[in-house]
Tab-separated table of C-alpha atoms and ligand atoms in Angstrom:
chain	number	residue	atom	x	y	z
A	1	UNK	CA	-232.292	7.529	71.984
A	2	UNK	CA	-233.497	8.560	68.538
A	3	UNK	CA	-237.643	7.776	67.987
A	4	UNK	CA	-238.680	5.842	64.733
A	5	UNK	CA	-239.680	8.958	62.773
A	6	UNK	CA	-236.139	10.401	63.195
A	7	UNK	CA	-234.701	7.310	62.083
A	8	UNK	CA	-237.721	7.271	59.429
A	9	UNK	CA	-236.100	10.452	57.876
A	10	UNK	CA	-232.494	9.783	58.267
A	11	UNK	CA	-233.238	6.949	56.223
A	12	UNK	CA	-234.937	9.123	53.748
A	13	UNK	CA	-232.326	11.600	53.853
A	14	UNK	CA	-229.689	8.878	53.089
A	15	UNK	CA	-231.474	7.144	50.306
A	16	UNK	CA	-231.886	10.476	48.586
A	17	UNK	CA	-227.940	11.496	48.839
A	18	UNK	CA	-226.279	7.730	48.838
A	19	UNK	CA	-228.796	5.563	46.966
A	20	UNK	CA	-228.221	3.759	43.747
A	21	UNK	CA	-224.172	5.370	44.397
A	22	UNK	CA	-221.328	3.340	44.015
A	23	UNK	CA	-219.130	3.508	47.079
A	24	UNK	CA	-216.139	4.592	46.327
A	25	UNK	CA	-214.165	4.786	49.953
A	26	UNK	CA	-215.396	2.667	52.639
A	27	UNK	CA	-213.575	3.350	56.547
A	28	UNK	CA	-214.219	1.921	59.684
A	29	UNK	CA	-212.644	2.018	62.794
A	30	UNK	CA	-215.171	-0.571	64.080
A	31	UNK	CA	-212.877	-4.060	63.539
A	32	UNK	CA	-215.497	-6.359	62.943
A	33	UNK	CA	-216.882	-4.043	60.242
A	34	UNK	CA	-213.008	-3.822	59.183
A	35	UNK	CA	-212.229	-7.645	58.660
A	36	UNK	CA	-215.570	-7.694	56.503
A	37	UNK	CA	-214.283	-4.976	54.434
A	38	UNK	CA	-211.008	-6.562	53.749
A	39	UNK	CA	-212.240	-9.977	52.839
A	40	UNK	CA	-215.499	-8.519	50.730
A	41	UNK	CA	-214.701	-4.479	50.078
A	42	UNK	CA	-217.557	-2.451	50.399
A	43	UNK	CA	-215.815	-0.179	47.958
A	44	UNK	CA	-217.249	-0.558	44.073
A	45	UNK	CA	-220.456	-2.001	45.801
A	46	UNK	CA	-223.196	0.380	44.966
A	47	UNK	CA	-225.591	1.325	47.731
A	48	UNK	CA	-229.207	-0.613	46.255
A	49	UNK	CA	-231.441	0.976	49.323
A	50	UNK	CA	-231.473	2.572	52.263
A	51	UNK	CA	-234.691	1.803	55.016
A	52	UNK	CA	-235.609	2.073	58.411
A	53	UNK	CA	-237.060	-0.253	60.227
A	54	UNK	CA	-238.115	0.473	63.896
A	55	UNK	CA	-234.990	1.838	65.272
A	56	UNK	CA	-232.512	-0.023	62.784
A	57	UNK	CA	-231.039	1.443	59.917
A	58	UNK	CA	-230.066	-1.084	56.859
A	59	UNK	CA	-228.162	-0.256	54.106
A	60	UNK	CA	-228.400	-2.545	51.728
A	61	UNK	CA	-225.341	-3.246	48.985
A	62	UNK	CA	-225.139	-5.005	45.917
A	63	UNK	CA	-223.391	-8.180	46.101
A	64	UNK	CA	-225.931	-9.257	48.624
A	65	UNK	CA	-224.419	-7.145	51.500
A	66	UNK	CA	-226.190	-5.233	54.383
A	67	UNK	CA	-225.026	-2.836	57.287
A	68	UNK	CA	-227.118	-2.496	59.915
A	69	UNK	CA	-226.945	0.320	62.358
A	70	UNK	CA	-228.529	1.055	65.562
A	71	UNK	CA	-227.952	4.423	67.642
A	72	UNK	CA	-229.343	4.066	70.751
A	73	UNK	CA	-228.783	6.846	72.492
A	74	UNK	CA	-225.719	8.195	70.926
A	75	UNK	CA	-225.155	7.724	67.382
A	76	UNK	CA	-226.408	9.563	64.396
A	77	UNK	CA	-225.747	9.683	60.765
A	78	UNK	CA	-224.662	12.633	58.389
A	79	UNK	CA	-224.464	13.818	55.375
A	80	UNK	CA	-221.705	15.850	53.825
A	81	UNK	CA	-220.775	17.067	50.208
A	82	UNK	CA	-216.847	15.827	49.813
A	83	UNK	CA	-214.498	18.058	51.385
A	84	UNK	CA	-217.096	20.003	53.546
A	85	UNK	CA	-216.546	20.519	57.144
A	86	UNK	CA	-218.174	17.869	59.502
A	87	UNK	CA	-220.538	19.056	61.906
A	88	UNK	CA	-218.700	16.483	64.683
A	89	UNK	CA	-215.600	15.581	65.570
A	90	UNK	CA	-213.766	13.516	63.392
A	91	UNK	CA	-212.456	11.320	66.207
A	92	UNK	CA	-216.030	10.659	67.058
A	93	UNK	CA	-216.483	9.119	63.071
A	94	UNK	CA	-216.933	4.983	63.166
A	95	UNK	CA	-217.818	4.711	59.497
A	96	UNK	CA	-217.754	6.860	56.491
A	97	UNK	CA	-219.041	5.953	53.370
A	98	UNK	CA	-217.852	7.928	50.052
A	99	UNK	CA	-219.433	8.392	47.040
A	100	UNK	CA	-218.874	10.195	44.001
A	101	UNK	CA	-221.378	12.959	45.140
A	102	UNK	CA	-221.772	13.041	49.152
A	103	UNK	CA	-219.594	11.198	52.077
A	104	UNK	CA	-221.813	9.470	54.552
A	105	UNK	CA	-220.448	9.370	58.347
A	106	UNK	CA	-221.537	7.560	61.480
A	107	UNK	CA	-221.010	9.198	64.757
A	108	UNK	CA	-221.020	7.158	67.460
A	109	UNK	CA	-222.756	4.351	66.078
A	110	UNK	CA	-222.818	1.932	68.880
A	111	UNK	CA	-224.319	-1.098	67.104
A	112	UNK	CA	-222.705	-1.797	63.478
A	113	UNK	CA	-222.766	-5.292	61.667
A	114	UNK	CA	-222.385	-6.268	58.076
A	115	UNK	CA	-225.032	-8.920	57.385
A	116	UNK	CA	-225.486	-11.644	54.427
A	117	UNK	CA	-228.991	-12.131	53.358
A	118	UNK	CA	-228.699	-15.196	55.009
A	119	UNK	CA	-227.655	-13.947	58.566
A	120	UNK	CA	-230.264	-10.810	58.256
A	121	UNK	CA	-232.810	-13.412	57.965
A	122	UNK	CA	-232.208	-15.315	61.451
A	123	UNK	CA	-231.514	-11.567	62.848
A	124	UNK	CA	-234.105	-11.821	65.622
A	125	UNK	CA	-233.989	-8.200	66.918
A	126	UNK	CA	-235.289	-6.315	63.774
A	127	UNK	CA	-238.954	-5.662	64.088
A	128	UNK	CA	-241.121	-7.063	61.231
A	129	UNK	CA	-242.656	-4.632	59.079
A	130	UNK	CA	-246.180	-5.029	60.164
A	131	UNK	CA	-245.366	-4.136	63.522
A	132	UNK	CA	-243.326	-0.765	63.042
A	133	UNK	CA	-245.644	1.884	63.087
A	134	UNK	CA	-244.142	3.855	59.969
A	135	UNK	CA	-244.336	1.271	57.415
A	136	UNK	CA	-247.294	0.599	55.243
A	137	UNK	CA	-247.685	-2.783	56.040
A	138	UNK	CA	-248.506	-1.946	59.881
A	139	UNK	CA	-251.364	-4.312	61.415
A	140	UNK	CA	-252.583	-2.248	64.457
A	141	UNK	CA	-255.011	-4.724	65.410
A	142	UNK	CA	-251.868	-7.640	65.618
A	143	UNK	CA	-250.511	-4.746	67.677
A	144	UNK	CA	-253.636	-4.277	69.940
A	145	UNK	CA	-253.589	-7.949	70.612
A	146	UNK	CA	-249.624	-7.830	71.473
A	147	UNK	CA	-250.436	-4.674	73.994
A	148	UNK	CA	-253.664	-6.143	75.613
A	149	UNK	CA	-251.646	-9.448	76.425
A	150	UNK	CA	-248.984	-7.056	78.478
A	151	UNK	CA	-252.035	-6.469	80.995
A	152	UNK	CA	-249.601	-6.072	83.824
A	153	UNK	CA	-247.306	-3.738	81.860
A	154	UNK	CA	-247.704	-0.065	82.595
A	155	UNK	CA	-249.084	1.199	79.548
A	156	UNK	CA	-246.736	4.176	78.841
A	157	UNK	CA	-243.868	1.315	79.451
A	158	UNK	CA	-245.183	-1.390	77.177
A	159	UNK	CA	-245.644	1.525	74.244
A	160	UNK	CA	-241.727	1.423	74.289
A	161	UNK	CA	-241.402	-2.354	74.043
A	162	UNK	CA	-240.254	-2.503	70.291
A	163	UNK	CA	-241.224	-6.704	69.844
A	164	UNK	CA	-244.721	-5.079	70.568
A	165	UNK	CA	-245.084	-2.162	68.059
A	166	UNK	CA	-241.802	-0.951	66.922
A	167	UNK	CA	-241.274	3.186	66.713
A	168	UNK	CA	-242.602	4.828	69.769
A	169	UNK	CA	-239.781	6.850	71.657
A	170	UNK	CA	-239.497	8.191	74.890
A	171	UNK	CA	-241.360	11.628	73.139
A	172	UNK	CA	-244.190	9.890	72.080
A	173	UNK	CA	-244.873	7.416	74.702
A	174	UNK	CA	-246.070	10.685	76.855
A	175	UNK	CA	-247.264	12.502	73.751
A	176	UNK	CA	-249.274	9.647	72.663
A	177	UNK	CA	-250.956	9.086	75.820
A	178	UNK	CA	-251.662	12.770	76.379
A	179	UNK	CA	-253.505	13.024	73.233
A	180	UNK	CA	-255.833	9.776	74.214
A	181	UNK	CA	-256.807	11.109	77.491
A	182	UNK	CA	-254.861	7.714	79.078
A	183	UNK	CA	-252.563	7.696	82.245
A	184	UNK	CA	-249.309	6.264	81.205
A	185	UNK	CA	-248.969	4.315	84.637
A	186	UNK	CA	-252.137	2.590	84.155
A	187	UNK	CA	-251.560	-1.160	83.585
A	188	UNK	CA	-252.584	-2.424	80.268
A	189	UNK	CA	-255.521	-5.073	82.202
A	190	UNK	CA	-257.736	-1.707	83.367
A	191	UNK	CA	-257.931	-0.332	79.436
A	192	UNK	CA	-260.391	-1.070	76.819
A	193	UNK	CA	-259.400	-2.360	73.375
A	194	UNK	CA	-261.333	0.753	72.183
A	195	UNK	CA	-258.738	2.826	74.259
A	196	UNK	CA	-256.201	0.406	73.059
A	197	UNK	CA	-256.949	1.123	69.290
A	198	UNK	CA	-257.070	4.843	69.913
A	199	UNK	CA	-253.756	4.874	71.571
A	200	UNK	CA	-252.367	3.175	68.517
A	201	UNK	CA	-253.813	5.378	66.029
A	202	UNK	CA	-252.602	8.435	68.352
A	203	UNK	CA	-249.028	7.263	68.144
A	204	UNK	CA	-249.281	6.481	64.131
A	205	UNK	CA	-250.589	9.872	63.112
A	206	UNK	CA	-248.132	11.397	65.507
A	207	UNK	CA	-244.802	9.756	64.304
A	208	UNK	CA	-246.239	9.914	60.187
A	209	UNK	CA	-247.123	13.989	61.023
A	210	UNK	CA	-243.500	14.105	62.118
A	211	UNK	CA	-241.823	11.920	59.067
A	212	UNK	CA	-243.837	14.315	56.739
A	213	UNK	CA	-243.009	17.456	58.627
A	214	UNK	CA	-240.246	19.587	57.805
A	215	UNK	CA	-239.219	20.459	61.269
A	216	UNK	CA	-235.483	19.075	61.734
A	217	UNK	CA	-234.665	17.104	64.769
A	218	UNK	CA	-237.477	18.520	66.491
A	219	UNK	CA	-240.775	16.283	67.437
A	220	UNK	CA	-243.745	18.604	67.073
A	221	UNK	CA	-247.360	16.987	68.222
A	222	UNK	CA	-248.890	20.407	69.815
A	223	UNK	CA	-248.824	23.748	67.799
A	224	UNK	CA	-249.549	26.775	69.564
A	225	UNK	CA	-251.194	29.904	67.636
A	226	UNK	CA	-249.152	30.881	65.082
A	227	UNK	CA	-246.551	28.050	65.481
A	228	UNK	CA	-246.438	27.351	62.264
A	229	UNK	CA	-244.766	30.473	61.257
A	230	UNK	CA	-242.502	31.144	64.665
A	231	UNK	CA	-239.596	28.788	64.166
A	232	UNK	CA	-239.283	28.508	68.185
A	233	UNK	CA	-236.272	26.602	69.098
A	234	UNK	CA	-237.095	25.510	72.166
A	235	UNK	CA	-238.110	22.062	71.403
A	236	UNK	CA	-240.743	22.031	74.797
A	237	UNK	CA	-242.666	24.749	72.628
A	238	UNK	CA	-243.826	21.941	70.616
A	239	UNK	CA	-244.742	19.318	72.566
A	240	UNK	CA	-247.992	18.555	74.654
A	241	UNK	CA	-246.436	17.467	77.936
A	242	UNK	CA	-242.817	15.902	77.542
A	243	UNK	CA	-240.245	17.748	79.400
A	244	UNK	CA	-242.908	20.440	80.451
A	245	UNK	CA	-243.238	19.093	84.417
A	246	UNK	CA	-244.256	21.740	86.379
A	247	UNK	CA	-245.758	23.831	83.770
A	248	UNK	CA	-249.586	24.379	83.058
A	249	UNK	CA	-250.915	21.548	81.130
A	250	UNK	CA	-251.700	23.650	77.613
A	251	UNK	CA	-255.565	21.971	77.538
A	252	UNK	CA	-256.483	22.441	81.328
A	253	UNK	CA	-253.734	24.454	83.184
A	254	UNK	CA	-253.260	21.796	85.990
A	255	UNK	CA	-249.572	21.438	86.656
A	256	UNK	CA	-248.157	18.848	84.373
A	257	UNK	CA	-246.328	16.037	86.701
A	258	UNK	CA	-243.034	13.466	85.509
A	259	UNK	CA	-242.060	10.046	86.973
A	260	UNK	CA	-239.411	7.225	86.078
A	261	UNK	CA	-241.265	4.660	84.393
A	262	UNK	CA	-240.271	0.931	83.990
A	263	UNK	CA	-236.921	-1.091	84.132
A	264	UNK	CA	-234.995	1.515	82.444
A	265	UNK	CA	-236.530	4.200	84.546
A	266	UNK	CA	-237.505	6.633	81.348
A	267	UNK	CA	-239.065	9.427	82.108
A	268	UNK	CA	-242.348	9.650	81.756
A	269	UNK	CA	-244.964	13.145	81.990
A	270	UNK	CA	-248.561	13.651	81.987
A	271	UNK	CA	-251.209	15.884	83.297
A	272	UNK	CA	-253.433	14.453	86.037
A	273	UNK	CA	-256.279	16.621	85.233
A	274	UNK	CA	-256.736	15.208	81.470
A	275	UNK	CA	-255.491	12.063	81.634
A	276	UNK	CA	-257.381	9.418	83.722
A	277	UNK	CA	-256.250	7.427	85.764
A	278	UNK	CA	-259.528	6.208	87.140
A	279	UNK	CA	-261.224	2.701	86.258
A	280	UNK	CA	-259.677	0.801	89.265
A	281	UNK	CA	-256.287	1.408	89.481
A	282	UNK	CA	-254.441	3.665	91.663
A	283	UNK	CA	-251.490	5.676	90.377
A	284	UNK	CA	-248.789	5.182	93.024
A	285	UNK	CA	-246.805	8.337	93.869
B	301	ZN	ZN1	-254.370	18.636	81.481
């Protein structure tokens, strides 16, 4: 699943490429979108703005229509110059939006809906800007309160709940818990408000750093000596714990552990040496 920062960058890239331009061609293999396009053609409309909210991408067209997409595990948006060779098979293309300068292609986009201003207002799955870690309007104190209210939830799992806070995906979940020094399997109820505030601040900082960072699709939370200059392509080489089960912790050399967590069984990584499971909570094995 793309993390909030990946989607944020996708939105920024799309906005730079096609924002403000007029759609010259719109094609889709998705029946519902195709029907909207027949009734109220997308070609000829201006792309007013492309933005991300949590893990949703919103493409706003003139005339009040908004294309809402969610990438889940599989989807992605690419940008090409007209005639440029696509980096994914044409059969995977679900939506093609062309302007005079660029072609935006949505590959394997599993969720795509066209909304009017009215239906978008009623859309409850999109988190409010104040719960989006990457929004300037993010309200950290309110997020802390929402996390604290999930007292019986495990920290790593609660951080993924988009209603609680939007933007943290599976990688940042493990990385933020590590940097905050908190065991991801601790029940939230065993944490102090200060600890929760800390993990929220860390997650926000990590996401923001990756938005600014020119790291491509790679997430960077750890920098070894000289890491800025060596372009190591192994994603594990830029992270503290994620994907590093059985390898020594970069801080204390204890072996990193991993285990499935939550109803969706998303894998979580942690260092038993650096991340305290104390304060009355026994970590089951
Ligand atoms: Zn450690």
